[in-house]
Amino acid sequence: MLRHIRPALVMLIGFSVLTGILYPMAITGIAQAVFPWQAQGSKIERDGTVIGSALIGQNFTAAKYLHPRPSATSEPDPNDASKTVPTPYAADNSAGSNLGPASKALVDRVSGDIANLQAENPGVPVPGDLVTTSASGLDPDISPAAAAFQVQRLAQARGLSRDKVSAIIAAHSAPRWLGVFGEPHVNVLAVNLALDAAAP
Amino acid sequence: MTLNGWIQIAVAAVIVLALTRPLGGYMLRVGNGERHLLTPVLGWLERGFYRAAGVDPAQEQSWLTYALAMLVFKVGGFALLYAILRLQAVLPLNPAGQGPVSADLAFNTAVSFLTNTNWQSYGGETTMSHLSQMLGLTVQNFLSAAAGIAIALAVVRGFARRSAKTIGNFWADMTRITLYMLLPVCIIGALVIVWQGVPQTFAGSMQATTLEGAKQTISLGPVASQEAIKMLGTNGGGFFNANSAHPFENPSALTNMLQIIAIFSLGAALTNTFGRSVRDERQGWAIFGAMALLFLAGVLVLYWSESHGNPALVALGMDPSLGNMEGKELRFGIAQTALFSTVTTDASCGAVNAMIESFLPLGGMVPLINIMLGEIIFGGVGSGLYGFLLFAIVAVFVAGLMVGRTPEYLGKKIEAREVKLTMLAILCLPMAMLGFTALAVVLPGPASAISASGPHGFTEALYAYVSGAGNNGSAFAGLSANTPFWNTTLGIDMIVGRFFVIIPVLAIAGSMAAKKAVPPSSGTFPTNGPLFVGLVIGVILIVGGLTFFPALALGPIAEHFALNAGTLY
């Protein structure tokens, strides 16, 4: 037993320095030099203000903006630290709803959202991603169908033609990677920045 | 299910298959201390470690000495990690001003990362300082993975050697695996994912003003360096609470594919290392084949299940064409999610790119079953192979019983001692998993941590202890597990799941190494062909089914029928 103590201590300290300090520092150094924008969180600025990250969703509720998926994130209640308040797209506290498929809370939430969306766009099936929360609560994307669902409202609120809005959405959509991997997706923040630029 | 989805799954499978031989051969050279590509680059560092530690890599250890060395190393690692977590508030690199980690959470987390489980009772970005993430958690990500592979290599030597007293040198194995296998791949992997958008910075967060004028605090950190080893070492403990679903941990379909391949590649390669060591690569491919079939069955059921919209939501008028998207990320879709969730629980990774709790009942049952079977489907790095070998021993034992002959495996007689040790290792897991679950759902205090009602609530508790003892670390994350009861019992659960398997396995390796080889005869059951693959799969499913079916019936199976009958909870 005792003869194992020296190697255990040396290896523990040695590997802690190597994998816990030198390795992350080296990766940070190289990453900051070669991919500084990504390494610092893919920051997006407009007129000198930090708007957000290209990879992190943010909440939009105004009619003139493309709406993202619902988000289940929360923040501590400022009045009572033991409680939390729902805060969509809280990017310092990622979380999913973790509601089971047969949960009453899930069905109640979705039935409310579906009723609102059907009122906005009667007769069109409600895309699944517009009424379900993502795993991180920070999903930056929606499906092309979910974007198309909102074209009428956006065109009206912005005073743009439907074709113009559809073209802006198409310009900020990505297909599957190499045509095979993942799903086609529309970056909500990118579309909204473009909409602001097109019709402030 | 779509053709496109199956192509994505097939591409991942083919890449893992293609990597198995080259990586398996490399691992054998590394494990044997032979010269290879990286010896000229890092050989000085390896020798430096031995000199400082006073270790002679050529001096091999018996199984008992090997196990003791591993345990002393683990106790030291536990003490260091526990201290860092408790003291993080006064240590440097704490830009977000995180407070000290509570005693029970620090115990749970230290055990969790030491045992390669990476169960997280906490949310990363709201609990851990950068120092804790790097010097505490990243280090154990490397070391617990290296220890897993080291033990697998020792076990492989036990099966390969004849009339031998030793099974390798623990310190040499640890050093070589970390320096030549884990670290180089992680350096490359971390940089690739930074390129794709994973942050790597010492800043704590970025303050943004959204287009609608709200304030958004975006957590940052040295994510990529931890992410790389998290996947390659089948650790699974995320930098952020949402783990690999977080766009900063897993920004694109490309990173998702890379993570899936990283989880499986070393576990798959070890089957080839095994085959090469016993001088019959087909022995390795037979194991690979059995694992691959079990993997395909899992991904088939999970993909099929999640391709459906939740019937309770479709009834409200939701378009089901995207599948069950609650708790999933759009950029991955169902195929990449089903693939990731199967792979992460086949192996003992436990990283998630979707919230398993929100899967449809049968979809959520697949990860649960994968872990219950012992994570022997490629499995955790190292632990997958030695876990599988336990079932191989049972399979040849059963085959021996059927024909009334002393069972043999790889030319060695399997005798009472090996079978008893095997059964000890196989039975400890379900005892911890089911025993603790029963306790948690019956006691009124602990049960209040369960968020869901009805059968789903039972599954939440069951999944926690299955994941803990299986050293997986994924969760039905609605569970509020950060309480003294859950932290403590899950900590014990993880210790049982790791060490009550490792120690019997090393003992088996020791006694196998000591045996003489018997030449194969016409009555020898061949363990390198389809008959063996079928038998071992049968044994795995029968042992798993007999043990866990009642629990599954109370949880996901009951929920499936309730949901389809329109019952909500």
GROMACS .gro file of C-alpha atoms in nm, chain B residues 86-441:
model
  356
  286ARG     CA    1  -1.524   2.283  -0.141
  287LEU     CA    2  -1.267   2.562  -0.170
  288GLN     CA    3  -1.353   2.702  -0.515
  289ALA     CA    4  -1.486   3.027  -0.369
  290VAL     CA    5  -1.142   3.122  -0.234
  291LEU     CA    6  -0.939   2.975  -0.523
  292PRO     CA    7  -0.857   3.170  -0.842
  293LEU     CA    8  -1.034   3.158  -1.181
  294ASN     CA    9  -1.382   3.220  -1.049
  295PRO     CA   10  -1.508   3.510  -1.264
  296ALA     CA   11  -1.876   3.438  -1.198
  297GLY     CA   12  -1.818   3.438  -0.819
  298GLN     CA   13  -1.950   3.086  -0.752
  299GLY     CA   14  -1.981   2.991  -0.385
  300PRO     CA   15  -1.836   2.676  -0.229
  301VAL     CA   16  -1.996   2.346  -0.334
  302SER     CA   17  -2.195   2.189  -0.047
  303ALA     CA   18  -2.051   1.884   0.128
  304ASP     CA   19  -2.298   1.630  -0.009
  305LEU     CA   20  -2.283   1.772  -0.362
  306ALA     CA   21  -1.902   1.777  -0.353
  307PHE     CA   22  -1.901   1.411  -0.241
  308ASN     CA   23  -2.145   1.317  -0.514
  309THR     CA   24  -1.959   1.511  -0.783
  310ALA     CA   25  -1.615   1.386  -0.681
  311VAL     CA   26  -1.732   1.024  -0.685
  312SER     CA   27  -1.917   1.088  -1.007
  313PHE     CA   28  -1.615   1.216  -1.200
  314LEU     CA   29  -1.380   0.964  -1.043
  315THR     CA   30  -1.594   0.671  -1.151
  316ASN     CA   31  -1.632   0.799  -1.509
  317THR     CA   32  -2.003   0.848  -1.437
  318ASN     CA   33  -2.029   1.225  -1.454
  319TRP     CA   34  -2.373   1.230  -1.303
  320GLN     CA   35  -2.440   1.596  -1.235
  321SER     CA   36  -2.672   1.694  -0.955
  322TYR     CA   37  -2.586   2.056  -1.036
  323GLY     CA   38  -2.608   2.294  -1.331
  324GLY     CA   39  -2.254   2.360  -1.455
  325GLU     CA   40  -2.281   2.729  -1.538
  326THR     CA   41  -2.458   2.810  -1.209
  327THR     CA   42  -2.234   2.606  -0.975
  328MET     CA   43  -1.876   2.554  -1.092
  329SER     CA   44  -1.586   2.799  -1.117
  330HIS     CA   45  -1.354   2.774  -1.417
  331LEU     CA   46  -1.087   2.628  -1.189
  332SER     CA   47  -1.323   2.354  -1.072
  333GLN     CA   48  -1.415   2.276  -1.432
  334MET     CA   49  -1.051   2.262  -1.548
  335LEU     CA   50  -0.829   2.149  -1.263
  336GLY     CA   51  -1.104   1.950  -1.097
  337LEU     CA   52  -1.337   1.802  -1.355
  338THR     CA   53  -1.133   1.800  -1.676
  339VAL     CA   54  -0.845   1.624  -1.499
  340GLN     CA   55  -1.072   1.348  -1.373
  341ASN     CA   56  -1.227   1.322  -1.719
  342PHE     CA   57  -0.883   1.221  -1.841
  343LEU     CA   58  -0.784   1.008  -1.546
  344SER     CA   59  -1.107   0.812  -1.504
  345ALA     CA   60  -1.106   0.734  -1.876
  346ALA     CA   61  -0.739   0.634  -1.868
  347ALA     CA   62  -0.806   0.412  -1.566
  348GLY     CA   63  -1.092   0.242  -1.750
  349ILE     CA   64  -0.872   0.168  -2.050
  350ALA     CA   65  -0.585   0.061  -1.824
  351ILE     CA   66  -0.806  -0.195  -1.654
  352ALA     CA   67  -0.931  -0.321  -1.988
  353LEU     CA   68  -0.572  -0.363  -2.107
  354ALA     CA   69  -0.486  -0.552  -1.788
  355VAL     CA   70  -0.788  -0.778  -1.837
  356VAL     CA   71  -0.694  -0.836  -2.200
  357ARG     CA   72  -0.345  -0.941  -2.087
  358GLY     CA   73  -0.505  -1.177  -1.837
  359PHE     CA   74  -0.695  -1.351  -2.114
  360ALA     CA   75  -0.402  -1.349  -2.356
  361ARG     CA   76  -0.126  -1.475  -2.128
  362ARG     CA   77  -0.056  -1.828  -2.019
  363SER     CA   78   0.083  -1.941  -1.684
  364ALA     CA   79   0.163  -1.579  -1.599
  365LYS     CA   80   0.163  -1.411  -1.258
  366THR     CA   81   0.128  -1.050  -1.368
  367ILE     CA   82  -0.115  -0.842  -1.575
  368GLY     CA   83   0.078  -0.520  -1.636
  369ASN     CA   84   0.186  -0.207  -1.455
  370PHE     CA   85  -0.094   0.030  -1.358
  371TRP     CA   86   0.125   0.342  -1.358
  372ALA     CA   87   0.273   0.267  -1.697
  373ASP     CA   88  -0.071   0.196  -1.844
  374MET     CA   89  -0.214   0.522  -1.704
  375THR     CA   90   0.076   0.729  -1.831
  376ARG     CA   91   0.085   0.580  -2.180
  377ILE     CA   92  -0.290   0.598  -2.237
  378THR     CA   93  -0.314   0.958  -2.123
  379LEU     CA   94  -0.011   1.081  -2.314
  380TYR     CA   95  -0.040   0.884  -2.637
  381MET     CA   96  -0.412   0.823  -2.677
  382LEU     CA   97  -0.632   1.071  -2.494
  383LEU     CA   98  -0.433   1.394  -2.497
  384PRO     CA   99  -0.335   1.407  -2.867
  385VAL     CA  100  -0.686   1.326  -2.989
  386CYS     CA  101  -0.835   1.583  -2.751
  387ILE     CA  102  -0.601   1.859  -2.869
  388ILE     CA  103  -0.711   1.807  -3.229
  389GLY     CA  104  -1.076   1.753  -3.137
  390ALA     CA  105  -1.095   2.062  -2.916
  391LEU     CA  106  -0.961   2.285  -3.193
  392VAL     CA  107  -1.202   2.141  -3.450
  393ILE     CA  108  -1.501   2.214  -3.230
  394VAL     CA  109  -1.377   2.566  -3.152
  395TRP     CA  110  -1.374   2.623  -3.526
  396GLN     CA  111  -1.738   2.510  -3.529
  397GLY     CA  112  -1.827   2.758  -3.253
  398VAL     CA  113  -1.753   2.602  -2.914
  399PRO     CA  114  -1.611   2.878  -2.690
  400GLN     CA  115  -1.265   2.854  -2.534
  401THR     CA  116  -1.201   3.157  -2.317
  402PHE     CA  117  -1.137   3.244  -1.955
  403ALA     CA  118  -1.407   3.511  -1.959
  404GLY     CA  119  -1.706   3.423  -1.742
  405SER     CA  120  -1.985   3.557  -1.956
  406MET     CA  121  -2.089   3.800  -2.226
  407GLN     CA  122  -2.350   4.069  -2.161
  408ALA     CA  123  -2.586   4.132  -2.448
  409THR     CA  124  -2.884   4.358  -2.513
  410THR     CA  125  -3.129   4.165  -2.729
  411LEU     CA  126  -3.306   4.318  -3.026
  412GLU     CA  127  -3.615   4.357  -2.809
  413GLY     CA  128  -3.408   4.539  -2.546
  414ALA     CA  129  -3.384   4.266  -2.282
  415LYS     CA  130  -3.059   4.187  -2.102
  416GLN     CA  131  -2.910   3.849  -2.180
  417THR     CA  132  -2.616   3.704  -1.985
  418ILE     CA  133  -2.445   3.441  -2.198
  419SER     CA  134  -2.224   3.203  -1.997
  420LEU     CA  135  -1.883   3.128  -2.147
  421GLY     CA  136  -1.569   2.948  -2.041
  422PRO     CA  137  -1.299   2.703  -2.144
  423VAL     CA  138  -1.564   2.475  -2.293
  424ALA     CA  139  -1.391   2.311  -2.590
  425SER     CA  140  -1.100   2.163  -2.393
  426GLN     CA  141  -1.341   1.993  -2.156
  427GLU     CA  142  -1.585   1.895  -2.430
  428ALA     CA  143  -1.323   1.697  -2.623
  429ILE     CA  144  -1.228   1.467  -2.336
  430LYS     CA  145  -1.588   1.453  -2.217
  431MET     CA  146  -1.680   1.267  -2.534
  432LEU     CA  147  -1.360   1.074  -2.608
  433GLY     CA  148  -1.334   0.946  -2.252
  434THR     CA  149  -1.706   0.855  -2.243
  435ASN     CA  150  -1.735   1.084  -1.941
  436GLY     CA  151  -2.035   1.291  -2.036
  437GLY     CA  152  -2.026   1.565  -1.774
  438GLY     CA  153  -2.124   1.885  -1.949
  439PHE     CA  154  -1.978   2.230  -1.901
  440PHE     CA  155  -2.333   2.361  -1.913
  441ASN     CA  156  -2.649   2.226  -1.759
  442ALA     CA  157  -2.798   2.135  -2.097
  443ASN     CA  158  -2.486   1.934  -2.183
  444SER     CA  159  -2.442   1.851  -2.552
  445ALA     CA  160  -2.779   2.004  -2.631
  446HIS     CA  161  -2.633   2.348  -2.551
  447PRO     CA  162  -2.540   2.529  -2.873
  448PHE     CA  163  -2.202   2.615  -2.718
  449GLU     CA  164  -2.120   2.251  -2.647
  450ASN     CA  165  -2.255   2.111  -2.971
  451PRO     CA  166  -2.319   2.385  -3.226
  452SER     CA  167  -2.377   2.188  -3.546
  453ALA     CA  168  -2.459   1.857  -3.711
  454LEU     CA  169  -2.085   1.816  -3.775
  455THR     CA  170  -1.994   1.848  -3.406
  456ASN     CA  171  -2.279   1.612  -3.323
  457MET     CA  172  -2.138   1.348  -3.559
  458LEU     CA  173  -1.786   1.399  -3.422
  459GLN     CA  174  -1.912   1.359  -3.067
  460ILE     CA  175  -2.096   1.038  -3.155
  461ILE     CA  176  -1.785   0.894  -3.320
  462ALA     CA  177  -1.566   1.004  -3.029
  463ILE     CA  178  -1.791   0.822  -2.780
  464PHE     CA  179  -1.779   0.492  -2.966
  465SER     CA  180  -1.435   0.485  -3.125
  466LEU     CA  181  -1.217   0.379  -2.832
  467GLY     CA  182  -1.469   0.125  -2.699
  468ALA     CA  183  -1.494  -0.030  -3.045
  469ALA     CA  184  -1.118  -0.023  -3.095
  470LEU     CA  185  -1.061  -0.215  -2.773
  471THR     CA  186  -1.247  -0.516  -2.917
  472ASN     CA  187  -0.979  -0.527  -3.185
  473THR     CA  188  -0.701  -0.478  -2.929
  474PHE     CA  189  -0.847  -0.781  -2.753
  475GLY     CA  190  -0.860  -0.988  -3.071
  476ARG     CA  191  -0.501  -0.901  -3.163
  477SER     CA  192  -0.382  -0.979  -2.810
  478VAL     CA  193  -0.532  -1.328  -2.811
  479ARG     CA  194  -0.385  -1.375  -3.161
  480ASP     CA  195  -0.721  -1.423  -3.330
  481GLU     CA  196  -0.875  -1.101  -3.452
  482ARG     CA  197  -1.200  -1.283  -3.520
  483GLN     CA  198  -1.245  -1.314  -3.142
  484GLY     CA  199  -1.253  -0.935  -3.136
  485TRP     CA  200  -1.484  -0.909  -3.435
  486ALA     CA  201  -1.729  -1.154  -3.276
  487ILE     CA  202  -1.752  -0.922  -2.976
  488PHE     CA  203  -1.779  -0.623  -3.209
  489GLY     CA  204  -2.057  -0.799  -3.400
  490ALA     CA  205  -2.263  -0.875  -3.090
  491MET     CA  206  -2.223  -0.516  -2.975
  492ALA     CA  207  -2.314  -0.380  -3.319
  493LEU     CA  208  -2.635  -0.584  -3.335
  494LEU     CA  209  -2.745  -0.463  -2.993
  495PHE     CA  210  -2.663  -0.106  -3.097
  496LEU     CA  211  -2.870  -0.134  -3.416
  497ALA     CA  212  -3.167  -0.274  -3.225
  498GLY     CA  213  -3.154   0.020  -2.984
  499VAL     CA  214  -3.123   0.291  -3.245
  500LEU     CA  215  -3.404   0.133  -3.449
  501VAL     CA  216  -3.652   0.143  -3.162
  502LEU     CA  217  -3.549   0.489  -3.045
  503TYR     CA  218  -3.559   0.641  -3.394
  504TRP     CA  219  -3.895   0.479  -3.465
  505SER     CA  220  -4.041   0.598  -3.136
  506GLU     CA  221  -3.929   0.960  -3.159
  507SER     CA  222  -4.029   0.996  -3.525
  508HIS     CA  223  -4.387   1.009  -3.404
  509GLY     CA  224  -4.547   1.322  -3.270
  510ASN     CA  225  -4.661   1.293  -2.910
  511PRO     CA  226  -5.021   1.162  -2.951
  512ALA     CA  227  -5.143   1.391  -2.673
  513LEU     CA  228  -5.016   1.694  -2.867
  514VAL     CA  229  -5.116   1.575  -3.213
  515ALA     CA  230  -5.471   1.549  -3.078
  516LEU     CA  231  -5.456   1.924  -3.009
  517GLY     CA  232  -5.372   2.004  -3.372
  518MET     CA  233  -4.990   1.995  -3.378
  519ASP     CA  234  -4.832   1.889  -3.707
  520PRO     CA  235  -4.656   1.556  -3.627
  521SER     CA  236  -4.416   1.566  -3.924
  522LEU     CA  237  -4.111   1.681  -3.723
  523GLY     CA  238  -4.159   1.402  -3.468
  524ASN     CA  239  -4.149   1.442  -3.090
  525MET     CA  240  -3.961   1.771  -3.060
  526GLU     CA  241  -4.017   1.850  -2.692
  527GLY     CA  242  -3.671   1.859  -2.535
  528LYS     CA  243  -3.487   1.830  -2.868
  529GLU     CA  244  -3.276   2.073  -3.067
  530LEU     CA  245  -3.388   2.161  -3.416
  531ARG     CA  246  -3.043   2.151  -3.582
  532PHE     CA  247  -3.009   1.781  -3.495
  533GLY     CA  248  -3.361   1.660  -3.567
  534ILE     CA  249  -3.481   1.314  -3.477
  535ALA     CA  250  -3.219   1.098  -3.651
  536GLN     CA  251  -2.914   1.269  -3.499
  537THR     CA  252  -3.088   1.278  -3.162
  538ALA     CA  253  -3.184   0.910  -3.170
  539LEU     CA  254  -2.832   0.816  -3.276
  540PHE     CA  255  -2.668   1.029  -3.006
  541SER     CA  256  -2.901   0.907  -2.732
  542THR     CA  257  -2.843   0.543  -2.821
  543VAL     CA  258  -2.468   0.580  -2.846
  544THR     CA  259  -2.431   0.777  -2.525
  545THR     CA  260  -2.611   0.508  -2.325
  546ASP     CA  261  -2.464   0.208  -2.510
  547ALA     CA  262  -2.137   0.352  -2.393
  548SER     CA  263  -2.111   0.486  -2.041
  549CYS     CA  264  -2.090   0.841  -2.170
  550GLY     CA  265  -2.414   0.995  -2.053
  551ALA     CA  266  -2.375   1.321  -2.241
  552VAL     CA  267  -2.712   1.413  -2.389
  553ASN     CA  268  -2.806   1.624  -2.689
  554ALA     CA  269  -3.176   1.607  -2.597
  555MET     CA  270  -3.373   1.574  -2.276
  556ILE     CA  271  -3.435   1.202  -2.240
  557GLU     CA  272  -3.710   1.270  -1.987
  558SER     CA  273  -3.928   1.416  -2.263
  559PHE     CA  274  -3.890   1.120  -2.499
  560LEU     CA  275  -4.201   0.914  -2.570
  561PRO     CA  276  -4.224   0.625  -2.322
  562LEU     CA  277  -4.074   0.354  -2.544
  563GLY     CA  278  -3.810   0.594  -2.676
  564GLY     CA  279  -3.706   0.678  -2.321
  565MET     CA  280  -3.695   0.308  -2.238
  566VAL     CA  281  -3.413   0.245  -2.489
  567PRO     CA  282  -3.145   0.446  -2.304
  568LEU     CA  283  -3.266   0.290  -1.980
  569ILE     CA  284  -3.232  -0.064  -2.116
  570ASN     CA  285  -2.894   0.013  -2.273
  571ILE     CA  286  -2.758   0.109  -1.931
  572MET     CA  287  -2.935  -0.177  -1.753
  573LEU     CA  288  -2.767  -0.430  -1.981
  574GLY     CA  289  -2.440  -0.313  -1.831
  575GLU     CA  290  -2.323  -0.066  -2.098
  576ILE     CA  291  -2.152  -0.343  -2.281
  577ILE     CA  292  -2.250  -0.217  -2.626
  578PHE     CA  293  -1.905  -0.077  -2.712
  579GLY     CA  294  -1.942   0.065  -2.368
  580GLY     CA  295  -1.741   0.305  -2.163
  581VAL     CA  296  -1.374   0.328  -2.260
  582GLY     CA  297  -1.240   0.006  -2.115
  583SER     CA  298  -1.543  -0.075  -1.903
  584GLY     CA  299  -1.740  -0.178  -2.212
  585LEU     CA  300  -1.491  -0.448  -2.303
  586TYR     CA  301  -1.438  -0.592  -1.957
  587GLY     CA  302  -1.813  -0.575  -1.890
  588PHE     CA  303  -1.878  -0.765  -2.210
  589LEU     CA  304  -1.618  -1.029  -2.122
  590LEU     CA  305  -1.820  -1.107  -1.810
  591PHE     CA  306  -2.115  -1.197  -2.030
  592ALA     CA  307  -1.886  -1.393  -2.260
  593ILE     CA  308  -1.785  -1.603  -1.959
  594VAL     CA  309  -2.149  -1.664  -1.871
  595ALA     CA  310  -2.220  -1.754  -2.234
  596VAL     CA  311  -1.946  -2.016  -2.254
  597PHE     CA  312  -2.052  -2.143  -1.913
  598VAL     CA  313  -2.408  -2.188  -2.038
  599ALA     CA  314  -2.278  -2.353  -2.354
  600GLY     CA  315  -2.068  -2.587  -2.140
  601LEU     CA  316  -2.369  -2.680  -1.929
  602MET     CA  317  -2.571  -2.760  -2.240
  603VAL     CA  318  -2.322  -3.019  -2.363
  604GLY     CA  319  -2.196  -3.131  -2.022
  605ARG     CA  320  -1.838  -3.018  -2.073
  606THR     CA  321  -1.604  -2.792  -1.874
  607PRO     CA  322  -1.646  -2.453  -2.039
  608GLU     CA  323  -1.345  -2.300  -2.212
  609TYR     CA  324  -1.278  -1.951  -2.338
  610LEU     CA  325  -0.974  -1.875  -2.552
  611GLY     CA  326  -0.819  -2.206  -2.460
  612LYS     CA  327  -0.858  -2.153  -2.086
  613LYS     CA  328  -1.084  -2.360  -1.864
  614ILE     CA  329  -1.352  -2.152  -1.696
  615GLU     CA  330  -1.386  -2.288  -1.346
  616ALA     CA  331  -1.594  -2.225  -1.035
  617ARG     CA  332  -1.382  -1.931  -0.918
  618GLU     CA  333  -1.423  -1.734  -1.242
  619VAL     CA  334  -1.795  -1.804  -1.266
  620LYS     CA  335  -1.852  -1.695  -0.906
  621LEU     CA  336  -1.657  -1.374  -0.955
  622THR     CA  337  -1.845  -1.308  -1.278
  623MET     CA  338  -2.180  -1.351  -1.108
  624LEU     CA  339  -2.068  -1.121  -0.825
  625ALA     CA  340  -1.985  -0.847  -1.074
  626ILE     CA  341  -2.303  -0.900  -1.278
  627LEU     CA  342  -2.537  -0.910  -0.977
  628CYS     CA  343  -2.397  -0.611  -0.787
  629LEU     CA  344  -2.523  -0.369  -1.052
  630PRO     CA  345  -2.895  -0.454  -1.041
  631MET     CA  346  -2.882  -0.484  -0.664
  632ALA     CA  347  -2.767  -0.125  -0.633
  633MET     CA  348  -2.991   0.002  -0.914
  634LEU     CA  349  -3.315  -0.160  -0.797
  635GLY     CA  350  -3.244  -0.150  -0.424
  636PHE     CA  351  -3.185   0.223  -0.411
  637THR     CA  352  -3.479   0.292  -0.641
  638ALA     CA  353  -3.710   0.100  -0.410
  639LEU     CA  354  -3.580   0.297  -0.114
  640ALA     CA  355  -3.616   0.634  -0.286
  641VAL     CA  356  -3.972   0.585  -0.407
   0.00000   0.00000   0.00000
